[in-house]
Short mmCIF file of C-alpha atoms in Angstrom, two decimals:
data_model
loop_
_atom_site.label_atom_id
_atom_site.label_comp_id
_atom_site.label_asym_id
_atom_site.label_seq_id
_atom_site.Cartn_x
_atom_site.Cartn_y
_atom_site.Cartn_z
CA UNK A 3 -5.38 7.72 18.71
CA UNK A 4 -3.38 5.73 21.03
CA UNK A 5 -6.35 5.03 23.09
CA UNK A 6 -7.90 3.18 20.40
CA UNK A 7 -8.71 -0.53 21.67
CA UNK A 8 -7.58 -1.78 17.50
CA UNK A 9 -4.55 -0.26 18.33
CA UNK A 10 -4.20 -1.59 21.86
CA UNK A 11 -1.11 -3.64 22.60
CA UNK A 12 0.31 -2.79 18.80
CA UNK A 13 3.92 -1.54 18.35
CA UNK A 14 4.87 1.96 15.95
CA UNK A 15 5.55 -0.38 12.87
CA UNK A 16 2.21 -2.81 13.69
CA UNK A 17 0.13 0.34 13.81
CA UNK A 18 1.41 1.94 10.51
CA UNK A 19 0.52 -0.96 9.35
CA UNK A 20 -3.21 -1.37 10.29
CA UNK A 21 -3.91 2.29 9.57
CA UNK A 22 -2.40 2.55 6.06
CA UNK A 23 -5.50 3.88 4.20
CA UNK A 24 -5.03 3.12 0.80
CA UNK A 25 -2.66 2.11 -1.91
CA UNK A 26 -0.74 -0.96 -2.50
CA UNK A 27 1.24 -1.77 0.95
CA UNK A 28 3.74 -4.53 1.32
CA UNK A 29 4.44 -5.79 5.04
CA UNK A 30 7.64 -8.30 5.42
CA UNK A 31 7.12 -9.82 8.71
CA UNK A 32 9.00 -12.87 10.10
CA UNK A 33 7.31 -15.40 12.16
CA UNK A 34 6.41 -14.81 15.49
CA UNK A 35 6.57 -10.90 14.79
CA UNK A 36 2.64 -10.57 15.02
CA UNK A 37 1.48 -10.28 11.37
CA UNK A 38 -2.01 -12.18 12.03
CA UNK A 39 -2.83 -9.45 14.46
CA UNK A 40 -2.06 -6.95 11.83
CA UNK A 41 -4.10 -8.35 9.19
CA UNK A 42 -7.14 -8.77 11.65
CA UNK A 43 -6.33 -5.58 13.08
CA UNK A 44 -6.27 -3.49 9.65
CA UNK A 45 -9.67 -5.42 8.94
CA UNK A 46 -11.25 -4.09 11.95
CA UNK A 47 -9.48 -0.62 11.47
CA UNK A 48 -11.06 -0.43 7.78
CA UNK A 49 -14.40 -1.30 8.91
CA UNK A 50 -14.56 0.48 12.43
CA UNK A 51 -12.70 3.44 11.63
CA UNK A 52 -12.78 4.13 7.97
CA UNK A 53 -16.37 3.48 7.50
CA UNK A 54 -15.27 0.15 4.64
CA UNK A 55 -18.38 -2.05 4.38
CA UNK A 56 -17.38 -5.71 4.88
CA UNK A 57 -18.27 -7.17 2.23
CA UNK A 58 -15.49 -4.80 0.33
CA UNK A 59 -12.73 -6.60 1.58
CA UNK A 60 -11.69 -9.77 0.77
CA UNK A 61 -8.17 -11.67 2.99
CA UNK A 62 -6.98 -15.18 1.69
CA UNK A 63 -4.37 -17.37 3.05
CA UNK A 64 -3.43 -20.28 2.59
CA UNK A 65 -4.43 -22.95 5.31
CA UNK A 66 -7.88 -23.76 6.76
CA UNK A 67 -5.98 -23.59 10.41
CA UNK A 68 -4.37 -20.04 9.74
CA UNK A 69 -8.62 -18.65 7.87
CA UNK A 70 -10.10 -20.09 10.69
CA UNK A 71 -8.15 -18.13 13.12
CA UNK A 72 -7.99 -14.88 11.39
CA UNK A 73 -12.02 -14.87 10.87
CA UNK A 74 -12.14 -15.71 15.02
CA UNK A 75 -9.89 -12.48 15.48
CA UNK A 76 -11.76 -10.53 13.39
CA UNK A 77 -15.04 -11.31 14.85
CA UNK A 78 -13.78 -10.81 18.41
CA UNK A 79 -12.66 -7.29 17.57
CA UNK A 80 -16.15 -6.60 15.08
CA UNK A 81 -18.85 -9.12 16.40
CA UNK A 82 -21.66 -9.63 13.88
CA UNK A 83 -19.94 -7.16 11.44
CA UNK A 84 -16.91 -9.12 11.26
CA UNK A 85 -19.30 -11.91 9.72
CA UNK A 86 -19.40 -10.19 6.37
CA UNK A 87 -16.22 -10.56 5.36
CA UNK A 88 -15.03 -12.52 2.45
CA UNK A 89 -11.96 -14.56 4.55
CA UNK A 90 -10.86 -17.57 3.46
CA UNK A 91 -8.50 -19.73 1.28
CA UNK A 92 -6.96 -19.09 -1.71
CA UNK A 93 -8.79 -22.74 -3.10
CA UNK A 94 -11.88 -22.07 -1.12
CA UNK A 95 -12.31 -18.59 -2.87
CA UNK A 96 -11.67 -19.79 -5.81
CA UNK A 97 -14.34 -22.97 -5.27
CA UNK A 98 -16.68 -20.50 -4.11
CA UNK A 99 -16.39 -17.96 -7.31
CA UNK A 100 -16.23 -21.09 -9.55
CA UNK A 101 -20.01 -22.07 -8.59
CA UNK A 102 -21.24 -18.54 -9.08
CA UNK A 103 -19.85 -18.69 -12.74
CA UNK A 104 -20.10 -22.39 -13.86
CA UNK A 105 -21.92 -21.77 -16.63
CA UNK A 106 -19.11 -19.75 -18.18
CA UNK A 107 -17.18 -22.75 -17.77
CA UNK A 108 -19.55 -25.43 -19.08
CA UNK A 109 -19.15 -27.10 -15.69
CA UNK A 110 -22.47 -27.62 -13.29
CA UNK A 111 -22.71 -25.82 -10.17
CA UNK A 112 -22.55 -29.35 -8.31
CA UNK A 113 -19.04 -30.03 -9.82
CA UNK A 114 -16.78 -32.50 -7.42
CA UNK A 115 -13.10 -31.29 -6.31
CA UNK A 116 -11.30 -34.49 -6.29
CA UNK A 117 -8.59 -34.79 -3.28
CA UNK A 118 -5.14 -36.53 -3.49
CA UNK A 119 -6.10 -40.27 -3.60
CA UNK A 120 -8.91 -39.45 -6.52
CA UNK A 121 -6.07 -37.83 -8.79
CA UNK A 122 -3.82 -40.80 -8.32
CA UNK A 123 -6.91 -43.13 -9.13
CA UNK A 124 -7.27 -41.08 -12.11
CA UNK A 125 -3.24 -40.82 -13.17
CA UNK A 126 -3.34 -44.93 -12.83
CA UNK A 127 -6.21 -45.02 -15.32
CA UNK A 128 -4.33 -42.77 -17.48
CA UNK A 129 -0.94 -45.13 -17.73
CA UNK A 130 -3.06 -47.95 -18.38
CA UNK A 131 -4.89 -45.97 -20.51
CA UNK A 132 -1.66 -45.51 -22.50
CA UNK A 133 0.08 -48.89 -21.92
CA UNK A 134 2.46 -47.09 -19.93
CA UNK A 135 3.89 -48.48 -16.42
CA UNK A 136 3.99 -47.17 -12.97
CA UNK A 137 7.46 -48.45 -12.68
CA UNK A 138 9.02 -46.43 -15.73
CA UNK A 139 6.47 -42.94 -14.68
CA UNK A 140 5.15 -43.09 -10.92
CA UNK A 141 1.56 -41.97 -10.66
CA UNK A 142 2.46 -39.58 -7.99
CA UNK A 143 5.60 -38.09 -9.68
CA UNK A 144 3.10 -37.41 -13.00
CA UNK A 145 1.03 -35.59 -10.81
CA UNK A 146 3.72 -33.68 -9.11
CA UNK A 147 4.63 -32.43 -12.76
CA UNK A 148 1.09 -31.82 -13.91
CA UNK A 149 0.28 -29.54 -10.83
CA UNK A 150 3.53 -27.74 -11.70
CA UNK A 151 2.21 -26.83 -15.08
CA UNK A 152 -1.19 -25.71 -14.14
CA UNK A 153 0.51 -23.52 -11.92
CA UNK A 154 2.68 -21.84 -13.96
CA UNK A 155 -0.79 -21.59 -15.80
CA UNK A 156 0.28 -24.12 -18.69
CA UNK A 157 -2.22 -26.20 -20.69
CA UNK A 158 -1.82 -29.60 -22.06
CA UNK A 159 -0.95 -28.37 -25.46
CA UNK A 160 1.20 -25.81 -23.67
CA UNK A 161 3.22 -28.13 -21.82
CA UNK A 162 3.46 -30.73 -24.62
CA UNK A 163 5.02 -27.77 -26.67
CA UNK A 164 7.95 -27.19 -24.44
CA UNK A 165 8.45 -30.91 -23.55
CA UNK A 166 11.76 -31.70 -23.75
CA UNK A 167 12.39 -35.63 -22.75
CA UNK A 168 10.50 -38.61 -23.25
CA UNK A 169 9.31 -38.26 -19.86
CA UNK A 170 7.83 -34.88 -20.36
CA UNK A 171 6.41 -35.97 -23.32
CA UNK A 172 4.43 -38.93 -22.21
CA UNK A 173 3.62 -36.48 -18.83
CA UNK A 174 2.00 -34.19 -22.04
CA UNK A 175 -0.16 -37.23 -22.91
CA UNK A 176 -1.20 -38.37 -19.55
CA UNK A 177 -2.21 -34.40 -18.34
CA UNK A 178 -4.45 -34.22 -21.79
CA UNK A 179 -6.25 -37.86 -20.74
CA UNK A 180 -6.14 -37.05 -17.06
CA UNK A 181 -7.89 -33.07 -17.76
CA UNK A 182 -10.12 -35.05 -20.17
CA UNK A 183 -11.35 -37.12 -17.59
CA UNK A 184 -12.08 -34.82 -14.88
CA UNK A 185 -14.01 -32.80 -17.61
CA UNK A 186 -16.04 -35.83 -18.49
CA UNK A 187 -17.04 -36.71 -14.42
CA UNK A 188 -17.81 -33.08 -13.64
CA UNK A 189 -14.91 -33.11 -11.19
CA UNK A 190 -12.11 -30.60 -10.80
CA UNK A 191 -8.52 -30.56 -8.87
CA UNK A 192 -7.55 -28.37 -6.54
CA UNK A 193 -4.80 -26.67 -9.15
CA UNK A 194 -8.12 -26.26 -11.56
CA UNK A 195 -9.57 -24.35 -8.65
CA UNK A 196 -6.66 -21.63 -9.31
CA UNK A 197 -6.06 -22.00 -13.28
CA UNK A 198 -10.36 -21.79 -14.02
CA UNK A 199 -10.07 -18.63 -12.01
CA UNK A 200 -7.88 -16.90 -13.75
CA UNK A 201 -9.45 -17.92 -17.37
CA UNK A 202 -12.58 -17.36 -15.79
CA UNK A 203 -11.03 -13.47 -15.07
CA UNK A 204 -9.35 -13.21 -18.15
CA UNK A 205 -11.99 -14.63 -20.55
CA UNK A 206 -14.73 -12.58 -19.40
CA UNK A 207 -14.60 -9.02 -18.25
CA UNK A 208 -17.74 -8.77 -16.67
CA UNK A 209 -16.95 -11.25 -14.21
CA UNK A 210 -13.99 -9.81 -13.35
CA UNK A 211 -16.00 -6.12 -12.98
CA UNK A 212 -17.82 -7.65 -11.04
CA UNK A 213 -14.92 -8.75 -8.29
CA UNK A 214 -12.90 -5.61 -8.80
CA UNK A 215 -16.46 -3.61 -7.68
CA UNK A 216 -17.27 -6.36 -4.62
CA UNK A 217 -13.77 -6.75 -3.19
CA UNK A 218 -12.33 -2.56 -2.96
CA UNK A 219 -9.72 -4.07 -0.55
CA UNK A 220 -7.13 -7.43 -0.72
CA UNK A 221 -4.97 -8.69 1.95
CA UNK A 222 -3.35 -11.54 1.35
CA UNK A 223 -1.11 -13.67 3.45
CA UNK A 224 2.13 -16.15 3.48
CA UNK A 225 2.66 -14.09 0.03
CA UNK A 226 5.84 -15.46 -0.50
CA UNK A 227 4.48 -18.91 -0.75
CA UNK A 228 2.11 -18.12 -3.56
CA UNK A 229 2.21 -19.20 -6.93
CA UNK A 230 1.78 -17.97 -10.80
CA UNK A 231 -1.97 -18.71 -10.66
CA UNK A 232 -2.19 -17.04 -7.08
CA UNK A 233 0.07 -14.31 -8.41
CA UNK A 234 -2.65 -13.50 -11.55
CA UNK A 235 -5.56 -13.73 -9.04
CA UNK A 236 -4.29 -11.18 -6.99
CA UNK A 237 -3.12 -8.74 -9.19
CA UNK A 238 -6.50 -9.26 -11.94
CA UNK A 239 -8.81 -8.98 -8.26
CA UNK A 240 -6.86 -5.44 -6.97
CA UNK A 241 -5.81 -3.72 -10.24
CA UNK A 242 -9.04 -1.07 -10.12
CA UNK A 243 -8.57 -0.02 -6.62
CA UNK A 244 -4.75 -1.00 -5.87
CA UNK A 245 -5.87 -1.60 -2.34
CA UNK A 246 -3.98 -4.55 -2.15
CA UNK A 247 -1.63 -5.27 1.34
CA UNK A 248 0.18 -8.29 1.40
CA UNK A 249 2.31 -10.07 4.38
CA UNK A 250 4.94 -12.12 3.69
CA UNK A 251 8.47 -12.95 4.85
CA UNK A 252 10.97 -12.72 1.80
CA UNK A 253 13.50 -15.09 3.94
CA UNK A 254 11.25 -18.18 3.37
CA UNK A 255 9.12 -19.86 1.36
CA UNK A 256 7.69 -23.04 2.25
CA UNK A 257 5.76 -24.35 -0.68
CA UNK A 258 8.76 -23.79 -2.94
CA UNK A 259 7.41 -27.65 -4.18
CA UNK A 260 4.30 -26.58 -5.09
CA UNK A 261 5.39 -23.95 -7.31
CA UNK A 262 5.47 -21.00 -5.02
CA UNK A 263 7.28 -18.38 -6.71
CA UNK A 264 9.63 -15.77 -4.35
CA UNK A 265 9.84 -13.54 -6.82
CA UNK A 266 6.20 -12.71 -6.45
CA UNK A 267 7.08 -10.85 -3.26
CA UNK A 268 10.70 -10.04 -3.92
CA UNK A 269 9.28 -8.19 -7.46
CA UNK A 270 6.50 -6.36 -4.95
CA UNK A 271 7.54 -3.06 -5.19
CA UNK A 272 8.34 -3.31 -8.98
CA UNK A 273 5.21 -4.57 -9.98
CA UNK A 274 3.69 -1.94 -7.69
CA UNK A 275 4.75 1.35 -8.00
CA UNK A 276 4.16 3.48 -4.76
CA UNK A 277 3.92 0.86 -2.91
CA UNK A 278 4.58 1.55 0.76
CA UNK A 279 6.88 -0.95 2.69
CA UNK A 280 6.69 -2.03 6.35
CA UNK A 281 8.97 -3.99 8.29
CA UNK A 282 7.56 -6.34 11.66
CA UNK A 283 10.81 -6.70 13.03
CA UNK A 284 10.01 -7.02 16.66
CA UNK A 285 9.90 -10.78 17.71
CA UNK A 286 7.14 -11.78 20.18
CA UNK A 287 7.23 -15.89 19.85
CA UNK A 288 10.82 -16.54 20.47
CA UNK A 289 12.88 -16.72 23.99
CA UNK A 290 15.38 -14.05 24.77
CA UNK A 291 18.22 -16.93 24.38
CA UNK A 292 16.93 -17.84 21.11
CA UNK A 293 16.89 -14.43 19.77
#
């Protein structure tokens, strides 16, 4: 249907890509090769042409800057349709399922996400807490270490276990006061937002029946930059269907500091048997010289 205005302006591997119809579908696409417009494109192709309500689909990435643009695309391309679907960040997803089920949690509905400086406030309370100085652990190193742990889905008692130096060790102490604290202000982290999620899945089935039932289709991009807690999200949200279409470019990973894990895309096809693979190879942001 070359005609088709979706499909407009789309090269062969770009369209393949948008009208994949089902099944787990892995697209490595390095920047500049157009993989926006494919994710806002398949959206639009699901709904328009496939007859997908909406609110079935769910697309996460990872930056306000990069939702805010896809959910403009997709409304150019759907209008008022385009409005019902669930498009967004990986933490504002999370924020937004974590309200829904805070009673599961113990937390209230009104629960504060505290940003960088709050943390730190709280880390500092922590070493004083334990007589321990900022000169010997930095506040902002102990976080560093913490948010590593809750990303590779560790608790306190977890991480103390396989502490291995002193400085691991007191870290162990300071992530139990520090998680103790949040707990006792109603407050949350932005690595909570992730690690609650996936207990939240795990510890309660019908919650997670519920998501697998709302959300038939997941498209997730930057995939190479996600982490451990990302990775379980994912994979718990599209297991049912296995509509799940990722973007990613296996070359690069820029939040290897936060934890991002390349295997998660490297492992793609293992962890997802049948899994179609399509390569955006064409570059449309670069000069001719750079190229």
């Amino acid at each position: 249907m070359m005609d088709d205005p979706i499909l407009t302006d789309l090269n062969p591997p770009q369209q393949e890509a948008v009208q994949h119809a089902a099944g787990p579908l892995l697209i490595l696409a390095g920047a500049g090769s157009g993989k926006t417009r494919v994710i806002t494109r398949r959206i639009a192709y699901l709904i328009a042409r496939r007859g997908v309500q909406p609110w079935n689909i769910l697309a996460v990435t990872f930056t306000n800057k990069a939702a805010d643009e896809m959910r403009k695309r997709v409304e150019q391309l759907l209008g008022a349709r385009g409005l019902g679907v669930a498009l967004g960040t990986f933490h504002s997803t999370c924020a937004r399922i974590l309200r829904k089920w805070h009673v599961e949690l113990g937390f209230r509905s009104s629960f504060v996400i505290y940003d960088d400086a709050d943390q730190l406030g709280v880390i500092r309370d922590c070493l004083k807490a334990l007589n321990l100085s900022e000169k010997a652990l930095s506040p902002r190193s102990v976080l560093a270490r913490i948010s590593r742990a809750k990303n590779e889905m560790l608790t306190p008692g977890e991480y103390a276990a396989t502490a291995a130096d002193f400085t691991e060790e007191r870290t162990a102490k300071i992530y139990s006061m520090y998680q103790e604290r949040l707990r006792a202000s109603h407050a949350v982290d932005f690595d909570d937002l992730l690690m609650l999620t996936v207990h939240l899945f795990r510890d309660h089935p019908h919650i997670l029946e519920h998501y697998e039932r709302l959300w038939r289709y997941v498209l997730v991009d930057e995939y190479q930059d996600t982490n451990q807690a990302q990775y379980q999200i994912v994979n718990f949200l599209s297991r049912r269907h296995g509509n799940l279409c990722v973007v990613g470019d296996d070359d690069q990973s820029i939040y290897r500091w936060r934890g991002a894990d390349l295997n998660n895309i490297l492992d793609f096809e293992q962890d997802h048997p049948g899994c179609r693979v399509i390569k955006l190879e064409q570059n449309y942001r670069s000069t001719q010289n750079i190229l």
